[in-house]
C-alpha positions as a Markdown table, in Angstrom:
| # | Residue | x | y | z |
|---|---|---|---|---|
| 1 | Unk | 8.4 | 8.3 | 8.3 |
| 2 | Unk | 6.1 | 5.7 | 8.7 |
| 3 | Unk | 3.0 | 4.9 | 7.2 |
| 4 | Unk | 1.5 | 2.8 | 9.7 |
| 5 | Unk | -0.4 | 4.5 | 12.3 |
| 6 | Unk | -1.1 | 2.5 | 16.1 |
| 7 | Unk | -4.3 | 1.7 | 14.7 |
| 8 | Unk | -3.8 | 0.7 | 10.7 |
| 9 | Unk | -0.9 | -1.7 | 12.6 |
| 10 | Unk | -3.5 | -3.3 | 15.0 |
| 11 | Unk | -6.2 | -3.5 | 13.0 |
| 12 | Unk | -4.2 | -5.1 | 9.8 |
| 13 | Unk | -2.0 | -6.9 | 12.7 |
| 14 | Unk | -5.2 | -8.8 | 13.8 |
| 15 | Unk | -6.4 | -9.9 | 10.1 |
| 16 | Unk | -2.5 | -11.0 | 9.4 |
| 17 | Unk | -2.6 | -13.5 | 12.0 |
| 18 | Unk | 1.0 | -14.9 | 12.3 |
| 19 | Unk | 2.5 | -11.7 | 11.2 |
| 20 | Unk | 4.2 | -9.6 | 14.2 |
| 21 | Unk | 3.1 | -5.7 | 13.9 |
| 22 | Unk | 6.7 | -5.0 | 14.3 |
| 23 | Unk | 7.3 | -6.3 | 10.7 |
| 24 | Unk | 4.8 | -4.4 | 9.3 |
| 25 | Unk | 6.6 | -0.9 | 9.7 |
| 26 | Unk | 7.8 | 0.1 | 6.3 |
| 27 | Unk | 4.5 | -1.4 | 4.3 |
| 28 | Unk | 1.7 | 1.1 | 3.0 |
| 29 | Unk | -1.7 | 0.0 | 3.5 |
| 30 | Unk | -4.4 | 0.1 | -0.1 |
| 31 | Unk | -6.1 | 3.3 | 2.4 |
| 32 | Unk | -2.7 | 4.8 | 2.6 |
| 33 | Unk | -2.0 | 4.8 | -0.6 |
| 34 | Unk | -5.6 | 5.3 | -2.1 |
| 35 | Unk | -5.4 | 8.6 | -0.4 |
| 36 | Unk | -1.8 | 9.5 | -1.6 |
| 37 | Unk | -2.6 | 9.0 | -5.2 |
| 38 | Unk | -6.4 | 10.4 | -5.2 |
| 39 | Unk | -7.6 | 6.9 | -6.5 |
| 40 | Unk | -10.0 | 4.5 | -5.1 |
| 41 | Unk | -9.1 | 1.7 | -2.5 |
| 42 | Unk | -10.6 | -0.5 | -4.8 |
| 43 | Unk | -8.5 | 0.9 | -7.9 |
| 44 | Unk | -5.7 | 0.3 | -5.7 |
| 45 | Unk | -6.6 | -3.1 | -5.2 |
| 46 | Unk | -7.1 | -3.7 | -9.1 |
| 47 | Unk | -3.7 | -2.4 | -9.9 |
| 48 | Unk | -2.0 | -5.1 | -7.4 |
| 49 | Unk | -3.8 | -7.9 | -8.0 |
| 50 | Unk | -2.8 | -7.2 | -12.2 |
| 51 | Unk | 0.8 | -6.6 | -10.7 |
| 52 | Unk | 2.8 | -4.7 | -13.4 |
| 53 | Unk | 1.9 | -1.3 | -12.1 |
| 54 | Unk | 2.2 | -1.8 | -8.5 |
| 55 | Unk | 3.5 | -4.4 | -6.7 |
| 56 | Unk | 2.4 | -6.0 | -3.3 |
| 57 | Unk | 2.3 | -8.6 | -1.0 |
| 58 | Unk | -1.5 | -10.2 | -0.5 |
| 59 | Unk | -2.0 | -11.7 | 2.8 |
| 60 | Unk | -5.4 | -13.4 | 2.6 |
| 61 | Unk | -8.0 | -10.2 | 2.3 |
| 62 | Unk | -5.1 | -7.4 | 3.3 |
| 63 | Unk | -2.4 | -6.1 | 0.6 |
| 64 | Unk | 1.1 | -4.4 | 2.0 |
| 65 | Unk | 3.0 | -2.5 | -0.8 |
| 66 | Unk | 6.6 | -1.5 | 0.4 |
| 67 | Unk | 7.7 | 1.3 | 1.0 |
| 68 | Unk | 10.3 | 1.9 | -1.8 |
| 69 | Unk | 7.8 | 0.5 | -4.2 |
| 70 | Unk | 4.8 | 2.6 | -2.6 |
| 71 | Unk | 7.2 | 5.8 | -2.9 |
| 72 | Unk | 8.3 | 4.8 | -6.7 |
| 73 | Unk | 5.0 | 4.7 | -8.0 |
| 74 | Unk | 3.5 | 7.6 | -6.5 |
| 75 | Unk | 6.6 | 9.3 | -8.1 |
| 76 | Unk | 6.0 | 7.6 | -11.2 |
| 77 | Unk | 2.2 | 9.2 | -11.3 |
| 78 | Unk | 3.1 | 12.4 | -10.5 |
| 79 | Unk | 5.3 | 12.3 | -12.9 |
| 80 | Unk | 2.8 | 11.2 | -16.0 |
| 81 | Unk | 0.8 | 14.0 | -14.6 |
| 82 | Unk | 3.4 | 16.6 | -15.3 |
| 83 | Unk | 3.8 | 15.1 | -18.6 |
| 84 | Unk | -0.2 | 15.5 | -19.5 |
């Protein structure tokens, strides 16, 4: 499953310049995952730029988290939320 729609590719394709759209399949977007967890895109964006929750790659104004590590800490949330 991909978590890139036509548009999220485009759009982020545009702002990443050099970077093909074609290597951005397998990448979750700060909105992707801002709505997956339930927290702000801009509490997504605090947690990768302090790096030891979540981990991603900054490309000027644009973050890319990948997939495995998109998946693992969604699955590491739900997990503490079990455990509350």
């Amino acid at each position: 499953m991909s978590h890139f729609g036509r548009l999220h590719i485009s759009a982020i394709g545009s702002r990443m310049g050099a970077m093909e759209s074609r290597d951005l399949v397998g990448y979750w977007s700060v909105r992707e995952l801002a709505e997956a967890s339930g927290l702000t895109e801009r509490r997504v964006r605090q947690l990768l730029r302090d790096g030891r929750e979540l981990r991603g790659i900054n490309k000027g104004r644009v973050w890319l988290v990948r997939d495995v590590d998109a998946r693992a800490w969604l699955d590491a949330r739900k997990a503490a939320e079990r455990d509350r």
